[in-house]
Short mmCIF file of C-alpha atoms in Angstrom, two decimals:
data_model
loop_
_atom_site.label_atom_id
_atom_site.label_comp_id
_atom_site.label_asym_id
_atom_site.label_seq_id
_atom_site.Cartn_x
_atom_site.Cartn_y
_atom_site.Cartn_z
CA MET A 1 0.04 -0.03 -0.07
CA GLN A 2 1.35 3.29 -0.87
CA ARG A 3 1.06 6.01 2.16
CA ARG A 4 0.03 9.42 1.25
CA THR A 5 0.51 12.19 3.26
CA PHE A 6 -0.35 16.12 3.04
CA LEU A 7 3.22 16.73 2.55
CA THR A 8 3.72 14.39 -0.28
CA MET A 9 0.44 15.08 -1.86
CA ILE A 10 1.09 18.96 -2.31
CA GLY A 11 4.79 19.14 -2.51
CA GLY A 12 7.55 19.30 0.15
CA VAL A 13 7.83 23.11 0.23
CA VAL A 14 4.43 24.26 0.29
CA GLY A 15 3.77 21.60 2.93
CA ALA A 16 6.64 22.74 5.13
CA SER A 17 5.30 26.15 4.62
CA LEU A 18 2.10 25.72 6.09
CA LEU A 19 3.45 23.64 8.94
CA ALA A 20 6.08 26.36 9.74
CA GLU A 21 2.73 28.97 9.84
CA SER A 22 1.25 26.82 12.84
CA LYS A 23 4.87 25.57 14.33
CA PRO A 24 4.67 24.90 17.85
CA ALA A 25 6.92 26.54 20.22
CA GLY A 26 9.06 24.63 23.02
CA VAL A 27 10.66 21.09 22.68
CA ILE A 28 10.08 17.23 22.66
CA GLN A 29 12.19 15.55 25.11
CA THR A 30 12.95 12.05 23.46
CA VAL A 31 15.20 9.43 24.97
CA ARG A 32 18.14 10.66 22.75
CA GLY A 33 17.46 14.55 23.77
CA PRO A 34 15.38 17.58 22.98
CA ILE A 35 13.98 18.04 19.36
CA SER A 36 11.87 20.80 17.41
CA PRO A 37 8.03 19.90 17.63
CA VAL A 38 8.26 20.49 13.92
CA ASP A 39 10.81 17.76 13.36
CA LEU A 40 8.77 15.14 15.20
CA GLY A 41 6.98 14.14 11.90
CA LEU A 42 4.22 11.53 11.74
CA THR A 43 3.60 10.19 15.40
CA LEU A 44 2.06 7.14 17.15
CA PRO A 45 1.31 8.71 20.48
CA HIS A 46 0.36 5.55 22.39
CA GLU A 47 2.25 2.23 21.93
CA HIS A 48 4.25 -0.20 24.01
CA VAL A 49 7.60 -1.72 23.49
CA LEU A 50 7.82 -4.09 26.64
CA VAL A 51 4.98 -4.55 29.45
CA ASP A 52 5.22 -6.48 32.64
CA PHE A 53 2.04 -7.08 34.61
CA ILE A 54 3.75 -9.20 37.29
CA GLY A 55 3.20 -6.02 39.68
CA ALA A 56 5.13 -3.36 41.46
CA ASP A 57 6.35 -5.80 44.07
CA LEU A 58 8.40 -8.09 41.50
CA VAL A 59 8.82 -6.36 38.48
CA SER A 60 12.41 -6.17 37.56
CA PRO A 61 14.98 -5.73 34.55
CA GLU A 62 16.26 -8.98 35.70
CA ARG A 63 12.86 -10.68 34.45
CA TYR A 64 13.94 -10.43 30.65
CA ASP A 65 17.22 -10.11 28.52
CA ARG A 66 17.44 -6.72 27.14
CA ASP A 67 19.14 -7.93 23.77
CA ALA A 68 16.22 -10.55 23.60
CA VAL A 69 13.70 -7.73 23.64
CA PHE A 70 15.66 -5.28 21.35
CA ALA A 71 15.83 -8.35 18.59
CA PHE A 72 11.96 -9.06 19.15
CA VAL A 73 10.76 -5.66 18.91
CA LEU A 74 13.09 -4.27 16.25
CA PRO A 75 11.48 -5.58 13.32
CA HIS A 76 8.14 -3.94 14.40
CA LEU A 77 9.60 -0.57 14.86
CA LYS A 78 11.44 -0.85 11.64
CA GLN A 79 8.04 -1.67 9.93
CA ALA A 80 6.59 1.29 11.20
CA HIS A 81 9.63 3.76 10.17
CA HIS A 82 8.99 2.23 6.52
CA LEU A 83 5.04 2.91 6.80
CA GLY A 84 6.16 6.62 7.47
CA VAL A 85 6.37 6.65 11.37
CA ARG A 86 8.99 8.99 12.72
CA ALA A 87 8.16 9.19 16.37
CA VAL A 88 6.71 6.73 18.84
CA PHE A 89 5.50 7.48 22.53
CA GLU A 90 6.22 4.71 24.44
CA CYS A 91 3.58 4.60 27.20
CA THR A 92 5.05 2.03 29.72
CA PRO A 93 4.97 3.52 32.97
CA ALA A 94 7.42 2.77 36.01
CA TYR A 95 6.67 -0.46 37.82
CA LEU A 96 5.24 -2.04 34.55
CA GLY A 97 8.46 -2.61 32.88
CA ARG A 98 9.77 1.14 31.44
CA ASP A 99 13.32 0.39 30.23
CA ALA A 100 14.60 3.92 28.98
CA ARG A 101 17.89 2.34 27.95
CA LEU A 102 16.22 -0.49 25.71
CA LEU A 103 14.50 2.52 24.06
CA VAL A 104 17.52 4.42 23.45
CA GLN A 105 19.18 1.10 21.84
CA LEU A 106 15.88 0.94 19.77
CA SER A 107 15.78 4.80 18.58
CA GLU A 108 19.32 4.22 17.42
CA ALA A 109 18.87 1.19 15.58
CA THR A 110 15.81 2.56 13.61
CA GLY A 111 16.08 6.30 13.39
CA LEU A 112 12.73 6.69 15.46
CA HIS A 113 12.30 9.41 17.64
CA LEU A 114 11.16 7.32 21.00
CA VAL A 115 9.83 9.10 24.11
CA THR A 116 9.46 7.67 27.53
CA ASN A 117 7.29 8.86 30.48
CA THR A 118 7.34 9.68 34.31
CA GLY A 119 4.48 8.95 36.51
CA LEU A 120 2.48 5.95 38.11
CA TYR A 121 -0.07 3.70 37.28
CA GLY A 122 -2.60 3.15 39.72
CA VAL A 123 -4.96 0.59 37.68
CA ARG A 124 -5.93 -2.78 38.74
CA ASP A 125 -6.57 -1.70 42.13
CA ASN A 126 -3.17 -0.23 42.56
CA LYS A 127 -1.18 -3.47 41.64
CA PHE A 128 1.56 -1.46 39.87
CA LEU A 129 1.97 1.09 42.81
CA PRO A 130 5.04 1.00 44.89
CA PRO A 131 4.39 1.03 48.74
CA TYR A 132 5.55 4.72 49.01
CA VAL A 133 2.43 5.85 46.80
CA HIS A 134 0.46 5.21 50.18
CA THR A 135 2.81 6.96 52.70
CA GLU A 136 3.76 10.13 50.43
CA ASN A 137 1.45 12.70 49.62
CA ALA A 138 1.15 14.41 46.35
CA ARG A 139 3.70 17.01 46.77
CA GLU A 140 6.56 14.24 47.67
CA LEU A 141 5.33 12.07 44.40
CA ALA A 142 5.53 15.32 42.21
CA ALA A 143 9.10 15.79 43.83
CA ARG A 144 10.11 12.40 42.42
CA TRP A 145 8.43 12.88 39.01
CA ILE A 146 10.22 16.43 38.67
CA ALA A 147 13.39 14.96 39.64
CA GLU A 148 13.09 12.64 36.78
CA ALA A 149 12.01 15.17 34.41
CA ARG A 150 15.41 17.23 35.13
CA TYR A 151 17.91 14.51 35.81
CA GLY A 152 16.32 11.32 34.13
CA VAL A 153 14.78 8.09 34.91
CA ASP A 154 16.00 5.01 36.81
CA GLY A 155 19.49 6.79 37.31
CA THR A 156 20.06 6.80 33.47
CA GLY A 157 20.25 10.69 32.70
CA ILE A 158 17.31 9.65 30.16
CA ARG A 159 14.73 12.30 30.44
CA PRO A 160 10.93 11.89 29.96
CA GLY A 161 8.76 13.76 27.59
CA PHE A 162 5.39 13.39 29.40
CA ILE A 163 3.61 12.36 32.19
CA LYS A 164 1.85 9.00 32.21
CA CYS A 165 -0.62 7.75 35.20
CA GLY A 166 -3.59 5.56 35.39
CA VAL A 167 -6.81 5.35 37.21
CA ASP A 168 -9.59 2.82 37.68
CA PRO A 169 -12.74 3.28 35.59
CA HIS A 170 -14.71 3.81 38.52
CA PRO A 171 -17.29 6.54 38.47
CA VAL A 172 -15.36 8.43 41.15
CA LEU A 173 -11.71 8.81 41.76
CA SER A 174 -10.44 6.81 44.75
CA PRO A 175 -8.12 8.80 47.37
CA VAL A 176 -5.17 7.36 46.08
CA HIS A 177 -5.96 8.24 42.42
CA ARG A 178 -6.97 11.86 43.17
CA LYS A 179 -3.52 12.00 44.76
CA LEU A 180 -2.26 10.72 41.60
CA ILE A 181 -3.92 13.43 39.60
CA GLU A 182 -2.51 16.08 42.10
CA ALA A 183 0.91 15.10 41.87
CA ALA A 184 0.66 14.87 38.11
CA ALA A 185 -0.81 18.47 38.31
CA LEU A 186 1.94 19.61 40.50
CA THR A 187 4.59 18.07 38.14
CA HIS A 188 3.07 19.66 34.96
CA ALA A 189 3.29 23.10 36.72
CA ALA A 190 6.81 22.39 37.30
CA THR A 191 7.86 21.12 34.14
CA GLY A 192 5.30 21.82 31.10
CA MET A 193 4.92 18.01 30.33
CA LEU A 194 1.47 17.06 29.21
CA ILE A 195 -0.53 14.82 31.61
CA ALA A 196 -1.72 11.67 29.93
CA ILE A 197 -3.93 9.78 32.11
CA HIS A 198 -5.06 5.74 31.34
CA THR A 199 -8.73 6.60 32.22
CA GLY A 200 -11.06 4.84 29.61
CA ARG A 201 -14.76 4.86 30.70
CA GLY A 202 -13.44 6.46 34.09
CA PRO A 203 -13.91 9.80 35.42
CA GLY A 204 -12.22 11.95 32.98
CA LEU A 205 -14.41 15.13 33.90
CA GLU A 206 -13.70 14.65 37.41
CA GLN A 207 -9.81 14.79 36.56
CA LEU A 208 -10.36 17.93 34.62
CA ASP A 209 -12.03 19.67 37.71
CA LEU A 210 -9.45 18.67 40.00
CA LEU A 211 -6.70 19.62 37.39
CA ARG A 212 -8.69 23.08 37.18
CA ALA A 213 -8.73 23.63 41.07
CA HIS A 214 -4.86 23.12 40.86
CA GLY A 215 -4.58 25.97 38.15
CA ILE A 216 -3.91 23.51 35.47
CA ALA A 217 -5.41 24.23 32.20
CA SER A 218 -7.51 21.41 30.53
CA GLN A 219 -5.07 21.63 27.34
CA ALA A 220 -2.54 19.90 29.55
CA PHE A 221 -4.84 16.82 29.88
CA ALA A 222 -5.16 13.98 27.74
CA TRP A 223 -8.04 11.50 28.12
CA VAL A 224 -6.27 7.98 27.47
CA HIS A 225 -8.30 5.07 25.94
CA ALA A 226 -11.38 7.70 25.25
CA GLN A 227 -12.74 5.64 22.87
CA ASN A 228 -13.97 3.52 25.68
CA ALA A 229 -15.96 6.66 27.36
CA PRO A 230 -19.45 7.82 26.59
CA ASP A 231 -19.55 10.30 23.61
CA ASP A 232 -21.54 12.95 25.67
CA ALA A 233 -18.62 12.76 28.46
CA LEU A 234 -15.99 13.14 25.35
CA ILE A 235 -17.75 16.27 23.83
CA ALA A 236 -17.78 17.82 27.38
CA ALA A 237 -14.07 17.29 27.73
CA ALA A 238 -13.46 18.72 24.04
CA GLU A 239 -15.46 21.88 24.82
CA ARG A 240 -13.19 22.42 27.60
CA GLY A 241 -10.12 21.91 25.67
CA ALA A 242 -8.72 18.43 26.50
CA TRP A 243 -7.01 16.13 24.37
CA LEU A 244 -8.77 12.89 23.51
CA LYS A 245 -6.69 9.68 22.74
CA PHE A 246 -8.35 7.32 20.41
CA ASP A 247 -5.47 4.91 20.92
CA GLY A 248 -6.97 1.48 21.06
CA LEU A 249 -6.93 0.73 17.22
CA ASN A 250 -7.55 -2.84 16.67
CA PRO A 251 -9.77 -4.71 13.96
CA THR A 252 -12.75 -5.00 16.22
CA THR A 253 -12.54 -0.96 17.23
CA LEU A 254 -12.33 0.52 13.74
CA PRO A 255 -16.02 1.34 13.38
CA ARG A 256 -15.94 2.97 17.07
CA HIS A 257 -12.66 4.95 16.18
CA LEU A 258 -14.36 6.38 12.86
CA HIS A 259 -17.38 7.32 14.73
CA LEU A 260 -15.32 9.23 16.86
CA CYS A 261 -13.09 11.00 14.53
CA ARG A 262 -15.98 11.89 12.22
CA GLU A 263 -17.97 13.43 15.47
CA MET A 264 -15.37 15.54 16.73
CA LYS A 265 -14.51 16.72 13.01
CA THR A 266 -18.14 17.64 12.76
CA ARG A 267 -18.04 19.47 16.12
CA GLY A 268 -14.75 21.25 15.33
CA PHE A 269 -12.69 19.15 17.95
CA LEU A 270 -10.27 17.71 15.18
CA ALA A 271 -7.22 19.43 16.38
CA GLN A 272 -7.70 17.95 20.09
CA ILE A 273 -7.46 14.21 18.63
CA LEU A 274 -4.73 11.93 18.87
CA VAL A 275 -4.93 8.38 17.48
CA SER A 276 -2.70 5.30 17.94
CA HIS A 277 -3.03 1.63 18.39
CA ASP A 278 -1.71 0.67 21.87
CA ALA A 279 -0.20 -1.89 20.21
CA GLY A 280 3.04 -4.11 20.91
CA TRP A 281 4.48 -5.73 23.34
CA PHE A 282 6.98 -8.06 24.64
CA ASP A 283 5.87 -9.71 27.72
CA PRO A 284 8.27 -11.45 30.15
CA ALA A 285 5.70 -13.72 31.48
CA LYS A 286 5.18 -15.34 28.48
CA PRO A 287 7.48 -17.93 26.28
CA GLY A 288 9.62 -15.86 23.94
CA GLY A 289 7.81 -12.52 24.82
CA GLY A 290 4.33 -13.69 23.76
CA THR A 291 2.73 -12.43 20.23
CA PHE A 292 3.56 -9.12 19.63
CA ARG A 293 0.70 -6.95 17.85
CA PRO A 294 2.35 -4.59 15.16
CA TYR A 295 1.88 -0.90 14.60
CA ASP A 296 0.33 -0.93 11.30
CA LEU A 297 -3.39 -1.24 11.27
CA LEU A 298 -3.44 2.72 11.14
CA PHE A 299 -2.15 2.63 7.80
CA THR A 300 -3.59 -0.65 6.26
CA HIS A 301 -6.92 -0.34 7.30
CA PHE A 302 -7.77 2.98 9.33
CA LEU A 303 -6.34 5.57 7.26
CA PRO A 304 -8.15 3.80 4.02
CA LEU A 305 -11.32 3.92 6.01
CA LEU A 306 -11.06 7.83 6.96
CA ARG A 307 -10.22 8.73 3.65
CA ARG A 308 -13.48 6.84 1.76
CA HIS A 309 -15.47 8.95 4.88
CA GLY A 310 -14.24 12.10 3.57
CA PHE A 311 -11.06 12.87 5.09
CA SER A 312 -8.60 14.92 3.41
CA GLU A 313 -5.13 14.62 3.48
CA ILE A 314 -4.94 17.83 5.36
CA GLU A 315 -6.96 16.48 8.11
CA ILE A 316 -4.80 13.39 8.24
CA ASP A 317 -1.92 15.42 8.46
CA GLN A 318 -3.84 17.18 11.23
CA LEU A 319 -4.59 13.80 13.14
CA LEU A 320 -1.13 12.31 12.79
CA VAL A 321 1.61 15.08 12.48
CA LYS A 322 0.06 18.60 13.91
CA ASN A 323 -1.58 17.20 16.88
CA PRO A 324 1.08 15.11 18.41
CA ALA A 325 3.65 18.22 17.89
CA ARG A 326 1.54 20.49 19.59
CA ALA A 327 0.22 18.30 22.52
CA PHE A 328 3.55 17.17 23.61
CA ALA A 329 5.53 20.25 23.30
CA VAL A 330 7.10 21.38 26.38
CA GLN A 331 7.23 25.10 26.79
CA GLN A 332 10.88 26.22 27.48
CA SER A 333 10.86 28.62 30.21
#
C-alpha cells in the first residue's frame, strides 16, 4: 500500500511552509535528547515496547534479557518507520517495565524518535503502585517525577517527555488516584509536560475539575483510551479544551474510532484528537515474549477508512503530525 500524506500530496516546499505557519513552540524530549516539535514527524502517540504485569513488588529488569527484547521488537519498529512513522511515544510507566536504556538502543537502530514517561499507574486496584505511594503525599510524589524530568529516569540521565498515570474506571476517583492526579498537576506546573491519564470509561471530567482546582488548564490533559467513554463525556471534555486519545485501534474497534473521528471533526474538535494503536509488546511472563501486535493497522485499514469517509490529506496530517507536535511540546522557560 502506498502511504499518502499531506506533504507528499502537495509538495514538500508548500507543505513545510504551511506547517511552519502553525509551528508549536517548545521542545519534545526524546530518549536521545530534545528536538523541535516541527521535527517530530508522523507520530504514534500511544504504543508499547515492553510491558510486565507481574506487579510492583516483583517487577525487575532481571525478568528479561534486554538484547532478546531488542531483537524481538526491532522488526516491528522498522516496519513502522517504513510505513512513514517518525516518532513513537512509549507509554509503559515505571513499575510496569519502563526501560529507557532499551528505548535508546531501539531509537539508535531505527532512527525513530522514541519518548518515555514519568508518573505511576494506579489501574487494577493499585497492583502496579510501589508502597511509598500510600505514605507519601502528592507533593512528595511530584518531587520524584520532577526529579526524573530534570535528571533522568532510573539513574540513566534519560529524560521523560510526558507524564503517564492511570486510574481505575470507577465513577469517582479513589483517594489514592486523586493523589496521583494532584501529583501530575504539580509536575506539569513545574515541567510543562503533558498529563496523559489512562482513564477509559472512568472519571475524565472529574480529573479535569481536579486539575482546574490546581490551576492547570484542560489543554494539559490527555484522556487516554477515550474511545471507551460515552460520547457526551468526551464532547464535554473537548469543549473544555482537553486532548482525546483514541488509542485502542484494532480490527474490532475500527467502527468506533471512525465514528469518534467523524463526530469530533463535525463538532470542530479534530485539532484535539490523538490516534494510536496501544499495540506491542514483549511480555516477560510469556514464552518468547508472547505475540507482538504490530503498529500497522492505522496504515493498512484506518487511514483508508478515513479517506473513504471524506477525510482530506490535510485533516489526516492534522491527526498524525500537527496534533502530536502540539500536544507534547514542552514550553521552555
